[in-house]
């Protein structure tokens, strides 16, 4: 045994994925086309393209994922062997409503999730479900302009209601929108498309469109919370925030103010969903920028009445920023205002590795929102090597998890954070959301498949598989890095 702290009884150790990144079977069971189905393969530093429909000659990695759609019965057995108590995935909207605007749901899609959830429950693994994880029906993007359109609120809530009613006895924990605050980087077309299905034109003010879309999402999310409670008061509905704390580069007061504004800007989404109102500075900001958003009093009442039960969040890295010379407003433009933190290392993809940032973020959120937290993503994207004897020695990943889990445990034990669970991201290798690569691997389970979808698709246990199994068995107490296979 070494150095860990035992977590509270009933702590949910698990693993996290998203439907479009692992299921494949993109045309099976009458599934429709989602935004992820028209995103091509990119690579480290080469952005994915979004094509106007599926085009011959392009590579679309989400079409095959890691083939979980066909392989889930065996995969879930492996999850059980690892000792998982919960499995976070999403319901692909396009399996339930292929176009997104139908009245009647697609029974084949509903049945797929029924069967898959039953398989999990047979092993005492509870499904934890995100409703919208970067997989908006493409039809809603083309026909309605995605979340720039108020009609999306009804489409989403219809989808949510169908899922709540169907799975009310199988799923307790839900989340509405994955990393809703990712789109704060509005100059990067990917978050806008992935989160909200927003295609921008030259006439658009991107930030204004993004803020409008986020507002409709807040209303839809708040309605979903209320719907869920009506259907089954036991159901818990959370937000899902990408927590990357933003540090000032120096102790210069201007840098501190810049970082403070960055935190306000990145996390006002959390304020609205957890506290039920827009922060004061945001109203001033919108006025100063001359934005004229469609926000009604009825919307604000809905938002107030539908605050989330808990805050789900991802944590991969921290950010660092500094003020520009002579700045007075300290507005944060994520695309241009991040600088490298010289005190922390980085992954091969340039993500800053900072385990203390996890504890910092947990404290920051609890002090501000006073809601239970749920770490629904955390992980280390790295190049792995499959040895001739089919072993994978990923000590770098074990070391990343060791450090982060220890900080998480201190946050619970020493800081009093109310934490529901911990689900490491992509614990079975899958398609990267930002690059479309397979070789950016997060898994504790290796999937033998390359970036083009070639390979046996066989699953192999990495060293981290055995390590995490031991962590779960000891309920977080044994973080020793020795492995027993
Ligand atoms: C989060 C997303 O942004 O980070 C996941 O919720 C994503 O969908 C994960 O896969 C890791 O990012 P990436 O780009 O390395 O796959």
CSV table of C-alpha atoms and ligand atoms in Angstrom, one decimal:
chain,number,residue,atom,x,y,z
A,1,UNK,CA,0.0,0.0,0.0
A,2,UNK,CA,1.2,3.5,-0.5
A,3,UNK,CA,0.1,7.1,0.2
A,4,UNK,CA,-3.5,7.2,-1.0
A,5,UNK,CA,-6.5,8.3,1.0
A,6,UNK,CA,-9.5,6.1,1.2
A,7,UNK,CA,-12.5,7.7,-0.6
A,8,UNK,CA,-16.0,7.8,1.0
A,9,UNK,CA,-18.1,4.6,0.7
A,10,UNK,CA,-20.2,4.6,-2.6
A,11,UNK,CA,-17.6,6.7,-4.4
A,12,UNK,CA,-18.1,6.2,-8.1
A,13,UNK,CA,-14.9,5.0,-9.7
A,14,UNK,CA,-15.5,4.6,-13.4
A,15,UNK,CA,-14.4,5.4,-16.9
A,16,UNK,CA,-15.6,7.9,-19.5
A,17,UNK,CA,-16.2,8.0,-23.2
A,18,UNK,CA,-18.6,9.5,-25.7
A,19,UNK,CA,-20.8,7.7,-28.2
A,20,UNK,CA,-19.4,9.3,-31.4
A,21,UNK,CA,-15.8,8.6,-30.4
A,22,UNK,CA,-16.2,4.9,-29.8
A,23,UNK,CA,-19.4,3.4,-31.1
A,24,UNK,CA,-18.8,3.4,-34.9
A,25,UNK,CA,-21.8,1.8,-36.6
A,26,UNK,CA,-22.6,5.2,-37.9
A,27,UNK,CA,-25.3,4.0,-40.3
A,28,UNK,CA,-26.6,1.1,-38.3
A,29,UNK,CA,-30.0,0.9,-36.6
A,30,UNK,CA,-31.3,3.7,-38.8
A,31,UNK,CA,-28.9,6.2,-37.2
A,32,UNK,CA,-28.8,9.7,-38.8
A,33,UNK,CA,-25.7,11.8,-39.6
A,34,UNK,CA,-24.3,13.9,-36.8
A,35,UNK,CA,-21.8,16.7,-36.9
A,36,UNK,CA,-19.1,14.2,-35.9
A,37,UNK,CA,-19.8,12.2,-39.0
A,38,UNK,CA,-18.8,15.0,-41.3
A,39,UNK,CA,-15.5,15.8,-39.5
A,40,UNK,CA,-12.4,14.5,-41.3
A,41,UNK,CA,-9.2,13.1,-39.7
A,42,UNK,CA,-6.7,15.8,-38.6
A,43,UNK,CA,-3.5,15.3,-36.7
A,44,UNK,CA,-1.3,17.1,-34.2
A,45,UNK,CA,-1.3,20.7,-35.4
A,46,UNK,CA,-3.5,19.9,-38.5
A,47,UNK,CA,-7.2,20.9,-37.9
A,48,UNK,CA,-10.0,18.5,-38.7
A,49,UNK,CA,-12.2,19.8,-41.6
A,50,UNK,CA,-15.9,19.8,-41.5
A,51,UNK,CA,-17.2,18.9,-45.0
A,52,UNK,CA,-20.6,19.8,-46.4
A,53,UNK,CA,-22.0,16.3,-46.0
A,54,UNK,CA,-20.1,13.0,-46.3
A,55,UNK,CA,-17.7,13.2,-49.3
A,56,UNK,CA,-16.0,10.4,-51.2
A,57,UNK,CA,-12.3,10.2,-50.7
A,58,UNK,CA,-12.3,11.8,-47.2
A,59,UNK,CA,-11.5,10.0,-44.0
A,60,UNK,CA,-14.1,10.2,-41.3
A,61,UNK,CA,-12.8,8.4,-38.2
A,62,UNK,CA,-16.0,8.7,-36.2
A,63,UNK,CA,-17.7,6.4,-38.7
A,64,UNK,CA,-15.8,3.4,-37.1
A,65,UNK,CA,-14.8,4.7,-33.6
A,66,UNK,CA,-13.4,1.6,-31.9
A,67,UNK,CA,-16.4,-0.5,-32.9
A,68,UNK,CA,-18.0,-0.5,-29.5
A,69,UNK,CA,-21.4,-0.7,-31.2
A,70,UNK,CA,-20.6,-4.3,-32.1
A,71,UNK,CA,-18.1,-5.2,-29.4
A,72,UNK,CA,-19.8,-3.8,-26.3
A,73,UNK,CA,-20.8,-7.1,-24.6
A,74,UNK,CA,-17.1,-8.1,-24.4
A,75,UNK,CA,-15.9,-4.6,-23.6
A,76,UNK,CA,-18.3,-4.3,-20.7
A,77,UNK,CA,-17.0,-7.6,-19.3
A,78,UNK,CA,-13.5,-6.1,-19.4
A,79,UNK,CA,-14.8,-2.9,-17.6
A,80,UNK,CA,-16.2,-5.2,-14.9
A,81,UNK,CA,-12.9,-7.0,-14.6
A,82,UNK,CA,-11.3,-3.6,-14.0
A,83,UNK,CA,-13.8,-3.1,-11.2
A,84,UNK,CA,-15.7,0.0,-12.6
A,85,UNK,CA,-18.7,1.1,-10.6
A,86,UNK,CA,-19.9,3.5,-13.3
A,87,UNK,CA,-19.5,4.0,-17.0
A,88,UNK,CA,-19.9,7.5,-18.4
A,89,UNK,CA,-21.0,7.6,-22.1
A,90,UNK,CA,-23.4,9.6,-24.1
A,91,UNK,CA,-26.5,8.8,-26.1
A,92,UNK,CA,-26.0,9.6,-29.7
A,93,UNK,CA,-28.9,12.0,-30.5
A,94,UNK,CA,-29.0,10.7,-34.1
A,95,UNK,CA,-29.7,7.2,-32.9
A,96,UNK,CA,-32.8,8.4,-31.2
A,97,UNK,CA,-33.8,11.1,-33.6
A,98,UNK,CA,-31.9,10.6,-36.9
A,99,UNK,CA,-32.6,14.2,-38.1
A,100,UNK,CA,-33.3,15.8,-34.7
A,101,UNK,CA,-36.7,17.3,-35.5
A,102,UNK,CA,-38.9,14.2,-35.7
A,103,UNK,CA,-41.9,13.6,-33.4
A,104,UNK,CA,-41.4,9.9,-33.0
A,105,UNK,CA,-38.1,8.4,-31.7
A,106,UNK,CA,-36.3,5.6,-33.5
A,107,UNK,CA,-37.0,2.4,-31.6
A,108,UNK,CA,-33.8,0.6,-32.9
A,109,UNK,CA,-31.7,3.4,-31.3
A,110,UNK,CA,-33.5,3.3,-28.0
A,111,UNK,CA,-33.2,-0.5,-27.9
A,112,UNK,CA,-29.4,-0.3,-28.5
A,113,UNK,CA,-29.0,1.7,-25.3
A,114,UNK,CA,-31.5,-0.4,-23.4
A,115,UNK,CA,-29.4,-3.5,-24.1
A,116,UNK,CA,-26.1,-1.8,-23.5
A,117,UNK,CA,-27.3,-0.3,-20.1
A,118,UNK,CA,-28.7,-3.7,-19.1
A,119,UNK,CA,-25.3,-5.3,-19.8
A,120,UNK,CA,-23.7,-2.7,-17.5
A,121,UNK,CA,-26.2,-3.1,-14.8
A,122,UNK,CA,-25.7,-6.9,-14.9
A,123,UNK,CA,-22.2,-6.2,-13.7
A,124,UNK,CA,-23.3,-3.5,-11.2
A,125,UNK,CA,-21.8,-0.8,-13.4
A,126,UNK,CA,-24.1,2.3,-13.4
A,127,UNK,CA,-24.4,4.2,-16.7
A,128,UNK,CA,-23.7,7.9,-16.3
A,129,UNK,CA,-25.1,9.7,-19.3
A,130,UNK,CA,-24.4,12.9,-21.3
A,131,UNK,CA,-27.2,13.9,-23.6
A,132,UNK,CA,-25.3,16.1,-26.0
A,133,UNK,CA,-21.6,15.3,-26.4
A,134,UNK,CA,-20.4,16.9,-29.7
A,135,UNK,CA,-22.9,14.9,-31.7
A,136,UNK,CA,-25.7,17.2,-32.8
A,137,UNK,CA,-27.8,15.9,-35.8
A,138,UNK,CA,-26.3,17.4,-38.9
A,139,UNK,CA,-29.8,18.1,-40.2
A,140,UNK,CA,-30.3,20.6,-37.4
A,141,UNK,CA,-27.1,22.3,-38.3
A,142,UNK,CA,-28.0,22.7,-42.0
A,143,UNK,CA,-31.8,23.3,-41.6
A,144,UNK,CA,-31.9,25.4,-38.5
A,145,UNK,CA,-28.4,26.8,-38.1
A,146,UNK,CA,-27.7,24.8,-34.9
A,147,UNK,CA,-28.0,26.5,-31.6
A,148,UNK,CA,-28.3,30.0,-33.1
A,149,UNK,CA,-32.0,29.0,-33.4
A,150,UNK,CA,-34.5,29.1,-30.5
A,151,UNK,CA,-36.3,26.0,-31.9
A,152,UNK,CA,-33.3,23.9,-30.8
A,153,UNK,CA,-34.6,24.2,-27.2
A,154,UNK,CA,-37.7,22.2,-28.1
A,155,UNK,CA,-35.8,19.6,-30.2
A,156,UNK,CA,-33.3,19.1,-27.4
A,157,UNK,CA,-35.9,18.9,-24.6
A,158,UNK,CA,-38.0,16.4,-26.6
A,159,UNK,CA,-34.9,14.2,-27.0
A,160,UNK,CA,-34.1,14.6,-23.3
A,161,UNK,CA,-37.6,13.7,-22.3
A,162,UNK,CA,-37.7,10.6,-24.4
A,163,UNK,CA,-34.4,9.5,-22.8
A,164,UNK,CA,-35.5,10.3,-19.3
A,165,UNK,CA,-38.7,8.4,-19.7
A,166,UNK,CA,-37.2,5.4,-21.3
A,167,UNK,CA,-34.2,5.0,-19.0
A,168,UNK,CA,-35.6,6.4,-15.8
A,169,UNK,CA,-35.0,3.2,-13.9
A,170,UNK,CA,-31.6,2.5,-15.4
A,171,UNK,CA,-29.8,5.9,-15.2
A,172,UNK,CA,-29.5,8.1,-12.2
A,173,UNK,CA,-26.8,10.6,-13.2
A,174,UNK,CA,-27.2,12.7,-16.4
A,175,UNK,CA,-25.5,15.7,-17.9
A,176,UNK,CA,-27.0,18.0,-20.5
A,177,UNK,CA,-24.2,19.6,-22.6
A,178,UNK,CA,-20.6,18.3,-22.6
A,179,UNK,CA,-18.0,21.0,-22.0
A,180,UNK,CA,-20.5,23.8,-22.6
A,181,UNK,CA,-17.9,26.4,-22.0
A,182,UNK,CA,-15.4,25.1,-24.6
A,183,UNK,CA,-16.9,27.4,-27.2
A,184,UNK,CA,-15.6,30.4,-25.3
A,185,UNK,CA,-12.7,29.9,-27.7
A,186,UNK,CA,-15.0,31.3,-30.4
A,187,UNK,CA,-12.3,32.0,-32.9
A,188,UNK,CA,-11.6,28.3,-33.3
A,189,UNK,CA,-14.4,26.8,-35.5
A,190,UNK,CA,-14.2,23.4,-33.9
A,191,UNK,CA,-15.7,24.1,-30.5
A,192,UNK,CA,-18.4,26.1,-32.1
A,193,UNK,CA,-19.4,23.3,-34.4
A,194,UNK,CA,-18.9,20.5,-31.9
A,195,UNK,CA,-20.7,22.1,-29.0
A,196,UNK,CA,-23.4,24.0,-30.8
A,197,UNK,CA,-23.5,23.2,-34.5
A,198,UNK,CA,-22.6,26.8,-35.4
A,199,UNK,CA,-21.3,27.4,-39.0
A,200,UNK,CA,-20.1,31.0,-39.1
A,201,UNK,CA,-20.3,33.5,-42.0
A,202,UNK,CA,-18.3,36.6,-42.6
A,203,UNK,CA,-21.3,38.7,-41.5
A,204,UNK,CA,-21.5,37.0,-38.2
A,205,UNK,CA,-20.0,38.5,-35.0
A,206,UNK,CA,-18.8,35.1,-33.7
A,207,UNK,CA,-18.8,36.0,-30.1
A,208,UNK,CA,-22.3,37.3,-30.2
A,209,UNK,CA,-23.6,34.2,-32.0
A,210,UNK,CA,-21.8,32.0,-29.5
A,211,UNK,CA,-23.3,33.9,-26.5
A,212,UNK,CA,-26.8,33.6,-28.1
A,213,UNK,CA,-26.3,29.8,-28.7
A,214,UNK,CA,-25.1,29.3,-25.1
A,215,UNK,CA,-28.1,31.2,-23.8
A,216,UNK,CA,-30.5,28.8,-25.6
A,217,UNK,CA,-28.5,25.9,-24.3
A,218,UNK,CA,-28.9,27.3,-20.7
A,219,UNK,CA,-32.6,27.5,-21.2
A,220,UNK,CA,-32.8,24.0,-22.7
A,221,UNK,CA,-30.6,22.6,-19.9
A,222,UNK,CA,-32.7,24.2,-17.1
A,223,UNK,CA,-35.9,22.8,-18.7
A,224,UNK,CA,-34.3,19.4,-18.9
A,225,UNK,CA,-33.4,19.5,-15.2
A,226,UNK,CA,-37.0,20.2,-14.3
A,227,UNK,CA,-38.4,17.5,-16.7
A,228,UNK,CA,-36.1,14.9,-15.2
A,229,UNK,CA,-37.2,15.7,-11.6
A,230,UNK,CA,-40.8,15.4,-12.7
A,231,UNK,CA,-40.2,12.0,-14.3
A,232,UNK,CA,-38.2,10.6,-11.5
A,233,UNK,CA,-37.2,12.8,-8.5
A,234,UNK,CA,-34.2,10.4,-7.9
A,235,UNK,CA,-32.6,11.5,-11.1
A,236,UNK,CA,-29.6,13.9,-10.8
A,237,UNK,CA,-28.9,16.2,-13.7
A,238,UNK,CA,-25.6,18.0,-13.9
A,239,UNK,CA,-23.8,20.6,-16.1
A,240,UNK,CA,-20.5,19.6,-17.7
A,241,UNK,CA,-17.7,22.2,-17.6
A,242,UNK,CA,-14.2,22.0,-19.1
A,243,UNK,CA,-12.2,23.2,-16.1
A,244,UNK,CA,-8.8,24.6,-17.1
A,245,UNK,CA,-7.9,27.1,-14.4
A,246,UNK,CA,-6.3,30.2,-15.8
A,247,UNK,CA,-3.2,31.4,-13.8
A,248,UNK,CA,-1.5,34.8,-14.1
A,249,UNK,CA,2.0,34.4,-15.5
A,250,UNK,CA,3.4,36.9,-12.9
A,251,UNK,CA,2.3,38.6,-9.8
A,252,UNK,CA,2.0,41.9,-11.7
A,253,UNK,CA,-1.5,43.3,-10.8
A,254,UNK,CA,-2.4,43.6,-14.4
A,255,UNK,CA,-1.7,39.9,-15.0
A,256,UNK,CA,-3.7,39.0,-11.9
A,257,UNK,CA,-6.7,41.0,-13.2
A,258,UNK,CA,-6.3,39.4,-16.7
A,259,UNK,CA,-6.4,35.9,-15.1
A,260,UNK,CA,-9.4,36.9,-13.0
A,261,UNK,CA,-11.3,38.1,-16.0
A,262,UNK,CA,-10.3,34.9,-17.9
A,263,UNK,CA,-11.8,32.8,-15.0
A,264,UNK,CA,-14.9,34.9,-15.0
A,265,UNK,CA,-15.3,34.5,-18.8
A,266,UNK,CA,-14.5,30.8,-19.0
A,267,UNK,CA,-16.8,29.9,-16.2
A,268,UNK,CA,-19.8,32.2,-16.4
A,269,UNK,CA,-21.5,29.1,-18.0
A,270,UNK,CA,-21.1,27.4,-14.6
A,271,UNK,CA,-22.4,30.4,-12.8
A,272,UNK,CA,-25.6,30.4,-14.9
A,273,UNK,CA,-26.2,26.7,-14.6
A,274,UNK,CA,-25.3,26.3,-11.0
A,275,UNK,CA,-26.5,29.6,-9.5
A,276,UNK,CA,-29.3,30.3,-11.9
A,277,UNK,CA,-28.4,33.8,-13.1
A,278,UNK,CA,-25.9,35.7,-15.3
A,279,UNK,CA,-23.1,37.3,-13.4
A,280,UNK,CA,-23.2,41.1,-13.1
A,281,UNK,CA,-20.0,41.7,-15.2
A,282,UNK,CA,-21.4,39.7,-18.1
A,283,UNK,CA,-24.4,42.0,-18.5
A,284,UNK,CA,-22.0,45.0,-18.6
A,285,UNK,CA,-19.8,43.2,-21.0
A,286,UNK,CA,-22.6,42.5,-23.4
A,287,UNK,CA,-23.7,46.2,-23.2
A,288,UNK,CA,-20.2,47.4,-23.9
A,289,UNK,CA,-19.9,45.2,-26.9
A,290,UNK,CA,-23.3,46.3,-28.2
A,291,UNK,CA,-24.7,42.8,-28.3
A,292,UNK,CA,-28.4,42.5,-28.6
A,293,UNK,CA,-29.4,39.0,-27.5
A,294,UNK,CA,-32.7,37.3,-27.4
A,295,UNK,CA,-33.0,36.8,-23.7
A,296,UNK,CA,-36.6,37.0,-22.3
A,297,UNK,CA,-37.8,37.3,-18.7
A,298,UNK,CA,-39.4,33.9,-19.1
A,299,UNK,CA,-36.0,32.4,-20.0
A,300,UNK,CA,-34.4,34.0,-16.9
A,301,UNK,CA,-37.1,32.5,-14.8
A,302,UNK,CA,-36.6,29.1,-16.3
A,303,UNK,CA,-32.8,29.3,-15.7
A,304,UNK,CA,-33.4,30.2,-12.1
A,305,UNK,CA,-35.9,27.3,-11.6
A,306,UNK,CA,-33.6,24.7,-13.3
A,307,UNK,CA,-30.3,24.9,-11.6
A,308,UNK,CA,-28.2,21.7,-11.9
A,309,UNK,CA,-28.0,19.1,-9.1
A,310,UNK,CA,-24.2,18.8,-9.5
A,311,UNK,CA,-21.3,20.0,-11.6
A,312,UNK,CA,-19.6,17.5,-13.8
A,313,UNK,CA,-16.3,18.6,-15.2
A,314,UNK,CA,-13.3,17.6,-17.2
A,315,UNK,CA,-9.8,18.4,-16.1
A,316,UNK,CA,-6.8,17.9,-18.3
A,317,UNK,CA,-4.6,21.0,-17.8
A,318,UNK,CA,-4.3,24.5,-16.6
A,319,UNK,CA,-3.8,27.6,-18.7
A,320,UNK,CA,-1.7,30.7,-18.1
A,321,UNK,CA,-2.2,34.3,-19.3
A,322,UNK,CA,-0.8,37.7,-19.1
A,323,UNK,CA,-2.0,41.3,-19.7
A,324,UNK,CA,-1.1,43.2,-22.8
A,325,UNK,CA,0.7,46.5,-22.4
A,326,UNK,CA,-1.8,49.3,-21.6
A,327,UNK,CA,-4.8,47.0,-21.4
A,328,UNK,CA,-7.7,48.5,-19.4
A,329,UNK,CA,-10.7,46.1,-19.9
A,330,UNK,CA,-8.7,42.9,-19.6
A,331,UNK,CA,-11.1,41.1,-21.9
A,332,UNK,CA,-9.9,37.5,-22.4
A,333,UNK,CA,-9.6,36.1,-25.9
A,334,UNK,CA,-8.6,32.5,-25.4
A,335,UNK,CA,-7.3,32.1,-28.9
A,336,UNK,CA,-4.7,34.8,-28.5
A,337,UNK,CA,-4.2,35.4,-24.8
A,338,UNK,CA,-2.7,32.1,-23.5
A,339,UNK,CA,1.0,31.8,-22.8
A,340,UNK,CA,3.1,28.9,-21.8
A,341,UNK,CA,3.6,28.2,-18.1
A,342,UNK,CA,7.4,27.6,-17.6
A,343,UNK,CA,6.8,25.7,-14.4
A,344,UNK,CA,4.9,22.7,-15.6
A,345,UNK,CA,5.7,20.0,-18.3
A,346,UNK,CA,3.5,19.3,-21.3
A,347,UNK,CA,2.2,16.3,-23.2
A,348,UNK,CA,3.3,15.5,-26.8
A,349,UNK,CA,0.2,17.4,-27.9
A,350,UNK,CA,1.3,20.5,-25.8
A,351,UNK,CA,-1.2,20.2,-23.0
A,352,UNK,CA,0.2,21.5,-19.7
A,353,UNK,CA,0.4,18.7,-17.0
A,354,UNK,CA,-0.5,20.1,-13.6
A,355,UNK,CA,-2.0,17.9,-11.0
A,356,UNK,CA,-2.3,20.7,-8.4
A,357,UNK,CA,-4.5,22.5,-10.8
A,358,UNK,CA,-7.1,19.8,-10.3
A,359,UNK,CA,-7.3,20.5,-6.6
A,360,UNK,CA,-7.3,24.3,-7.2
A,361,UNK,CA,-10.2,24.0,-9.7
A,362,UNK,CA,-12.2,21.8,-7.3
A,363,UNK,CA,-11.8,24.4,-4.5
A,364,UNK,CA,-12.6,27.3,-6.8
A,365,UNK,CA,-15.8,25.7,-8.1
A,366,UNK,CA,-17.0,24.6,-4.6
A,367,UNK,CA,-16.4,28.0,-3.1
A,368,UNK,CA,-18.3,29.6,-5.9
A,369,UNK,CA,-21.2,27.1,-6.7
A,370,UNK,CA,-21.6,25.0,-3.6
A,371,UNK,CA,-22.7,22.0,-5.5
A,372,UNK,CA,-21.4,18.4,-5.4
A,373,UNK,CA,-18.7,17.9,-8.1
A,374,UNK,CA,-18.2,14.9,-10.4
A,375,UNK,CA,-14.8,14.5,-12.2
A,376,UNK,CA,-16.2,13.0,-15.4
A,377,UNK,CA,-12.9,13.3,-17.5
A,378,UNK,CA,-9.3,13.4,-16.7
A,379,UNK,CA,-6.5,11.7,-18.6
A,380,UNK,CA,-3.2,11.7,-20.5
A,381,UNK,CA,-3.2,11.5,-24.3
A,382,UNK,CA,0.1,9.8,-25.3
A,383,UNK,CA,1.8,7.6,-27.9
A,384,UNK,CA,1.7,4.0,-26.7
A,385,UNK,CA,3.8,1.1,-27.9
A,386,UNK,CA,2.3,-2.4,-28.3
A,387,UNK,CA,5.1,-4.9,-27.6
A,388,UNK,CA,5.5,-8.1,-29.4
A,389,UNK,CA,3.9,-10.0,-26.4
A,390,UNK,CA,0.9,-7.6,-26.6
A,391,UNK,CA,1.8,-5.8,-23.4
A,392,UNK,CA,1.8,-2.0,-23.1
A,393,UNK,CA,4.1,-0.4,-20.5
A,394,UNK,CA,2.5,3.0,-19.9
A,395,UNK,CA,4.2,4.1,-16.7
A,396,UNK,CA,3.9,7.8,-17.8
A,397,UNK,CA,0.1,7.4,-17.7
A,398,UNK,CA,0.2,5.7,-14.3
A,399,UNK,CA,2.3,8.5,-13.0
A,400,UNK,CA,-0.2,11.1,-14.4
A,401,UNK,CA,-3.1,9.3,-12.8
A,402,UNK,CA,-1.2,8.8,-9.5
A,403,UNK,CA,-0.5,12.5,-9.1
A,404,UNK,CA,-4.0,13.6,-10.1
A,405,UNK,CA,-5.9,11.1,-8.0
A,406,UNK,CA,-3.8,12.1,-5.0
A,407,UNK,CA,-4.7,15.7,-5.4
A,408,UNK,CA,-8.3,14.8,-5.8
A,409,UNK,CA,-8.2,12.7,-2.6
A,410,UNK,CA,-6.6,15.6,-0.7
A,411,UNK,CA,-9.4,17.9,-2.0
A,412,UNK,CA,-12.0,15.6,-0.6
A,413,UNK,CA,-10.2,14.8,2.7
A,414,UNK,CA,-8.6,18.1,3.5
A,415,UNK,CA,-10.7,20.7,1.7
A,416,UNK,CA,-14.1,19.1,2.3
A,417,UNK,CA,-15.1,18.8,-1.4
A,418,UNK,CA,-18.3,16.9,-2.0
A,419,UNK,CA,-17.2,14.6,-4.8
A,420,UNK,CA,-19.5,12.0,-6.4
A,421,UNK,CA,-16.9,10.1,-8.5
A,422,UNK,CA,-14.0,10.0,-10.8
A,423,UNK,CA,-14.1,8.7,-14.4
A,424,UNK,CA,-10.9,8.8,-16.4
A,425,UNK,CA,-11.3,9.8,-20.0
A,426,UNK,CA,-11.0,7.4,-22.9
A,427,UNK,CA,-10.1,4.6,-20.5
A,428,UNK,CA,-10.5,2.4,-23.6
A,429,UNK,CA,-8.7,3.9,-26.6
A,430,UNK,CA,-10.9,5.8,-28.9
A,431,UNK,CA,-11.0,8.6,-31.5
A,432,UNK,CA,-9.6,11.9,-30.4
A,433,UNK,CA,-12.1,14.7,-30.5
A,434,UNK,CA,-9.7,17.5,-31.4
A,435,UNK,CA,-7.5,15.7,-33.9
A,436,UNK,CA,-9.5,12.6,-35.1
A,437,UNK,CA,-6.5,10.5,-34.3
A,438,UNK,CA,-6.4,7.0,-32.8
A,439,UNK,CA,-2.7,7.4,-31.9
A,440,UNK,CA,-3.5,10.1,-29.3
A,441,UNK,CA,-4.3,7.3,-26.8
A,442,UNK,CA,-5.8,7.9,-23.3
A,443,UNK,CA,-6.8,4.3,-22.6
A,444,UNK,CA,-6.0,1.8,-19.9
A,445,UNK,CA,-7.4,-0.7,-22.5
A,446,UNK,CA,-5.5,-0.7,-25.7
A,447,UNK,CA,-7.4,-1.1,-29.0
A,448,UNK,CA,-5.4,-2.4,-31.9
A,449,UNK,CA,-6.4,0.0,-34.6
A,450,UNK,CA,-4.5,2.8,-36.4
A,451,UNK,CA,-5.6,6.3,-37.6
A,452,UNK,CA,-7.1,4.9,-40.8
A,453,UNK,CA,-9.2,2.3,-39.0
A,454,UNK,CA,-6.9,-0.6,-39.9
A,455,UNK,CA,-6.1,-3.3,-37.3
A,456,UNK,CA,-7.5,-6.3,-35.5
A,457,UNK,CA,-9.5,-4.2,-33.1
A,458,UNK,CA,-8.4,-6.6,-30.4
A,459,UNK,CA,-8.4,-5.2,-26.9
A,460,UNK,CA,-5.2,-5.6,-24.7
A,461,UNK,CA,-4.7,-4.6,-21.0
A,462,UNK,CA,-2.1,-1.9,-20.5
A,463,UNK,CA,-0.1,-1.7,-17.3
A,464,UNK,CA,-2.4,1.1,-16.2
A,465,UNK,CA,-5.4,-1.3,-16.4
A,466,UNK,CA,-3.9,-3.4,-13.5
A,467,UNK,CA,-2.9,-0.3,-11.6
A,468,UNK,CA,-6.4,1.3,-11.8
A,469,UNK,CA,-8.0,-2.0,-10.8
A,470,UNK,CA,-5.9,-1.9,-7.7
A,471,UNK,CA,-6.8,1.7,-6.9
A,472,UNK,CA,-10.5,0.9,-7.2
A,473,UNK,CA,-10.2,-2.3,-5.1
A,474,UNK,CA,-8.6,-0.3,-2.3
A,475,UNK,CA,-11.1,2.6,-2.8
A,476,UNK,CA,-8.3,5.0,-3.5
A,477,UNK,CA,-6.0,4.0,-0.7
A,478,UNK,CA,-3.4,2.1,-2.6
A,479,UNK,CA,-1.8,4.3,-5.2
A,480,UNK,CA,1.5,2.4,-5.2
A,481,UNK,CA,2.9,2.2,-8.7
A,482,UNK,CA,3.9,-1.4,-8.5
A,483,UNK,CA,1.7,-3.6,-10.8
A,484,UNK,CA,0.6,-7.2,-10.2
A,485,UNK,CA,-0.9,-8.9,-13.3
B,1,LIG,C1,-12.8,16.7,-23.9
B,1,LIG,C2,-13.9,16.0,-24.6
B,1,LIG,O1,-12.6,17.9,-24.5
B,1,LIG,O2,-11.5,16.1,-24.0
B,1,LIG,C3,-13.7,14.7,-25.1
B,1,LIG,O3,-15.1,16.0,-23.8
B,1,LIG,C4,-12.3,14.6,-25.7
B,1,LIG,O4,-14.7,14.4,-26.1
B,1,LIG,C5,-11.3,14.9,-24.5
B,1,LIG,O5,-12.0,13.5,-26.4
B,1,LIG,C6,-9.8,14.8,-24.9
B,1,LIG,O6,-9.6,15.6,-26.0
B,1,LIG,P1,-8.9,15.0,-27.3
B,1,LIG,O7,-9.0,16.1,-28.3
B,1,LIG,O8,-7.5,14.7,-27.0
B,1,LIG,O9,-9.7,13.8,-27.7
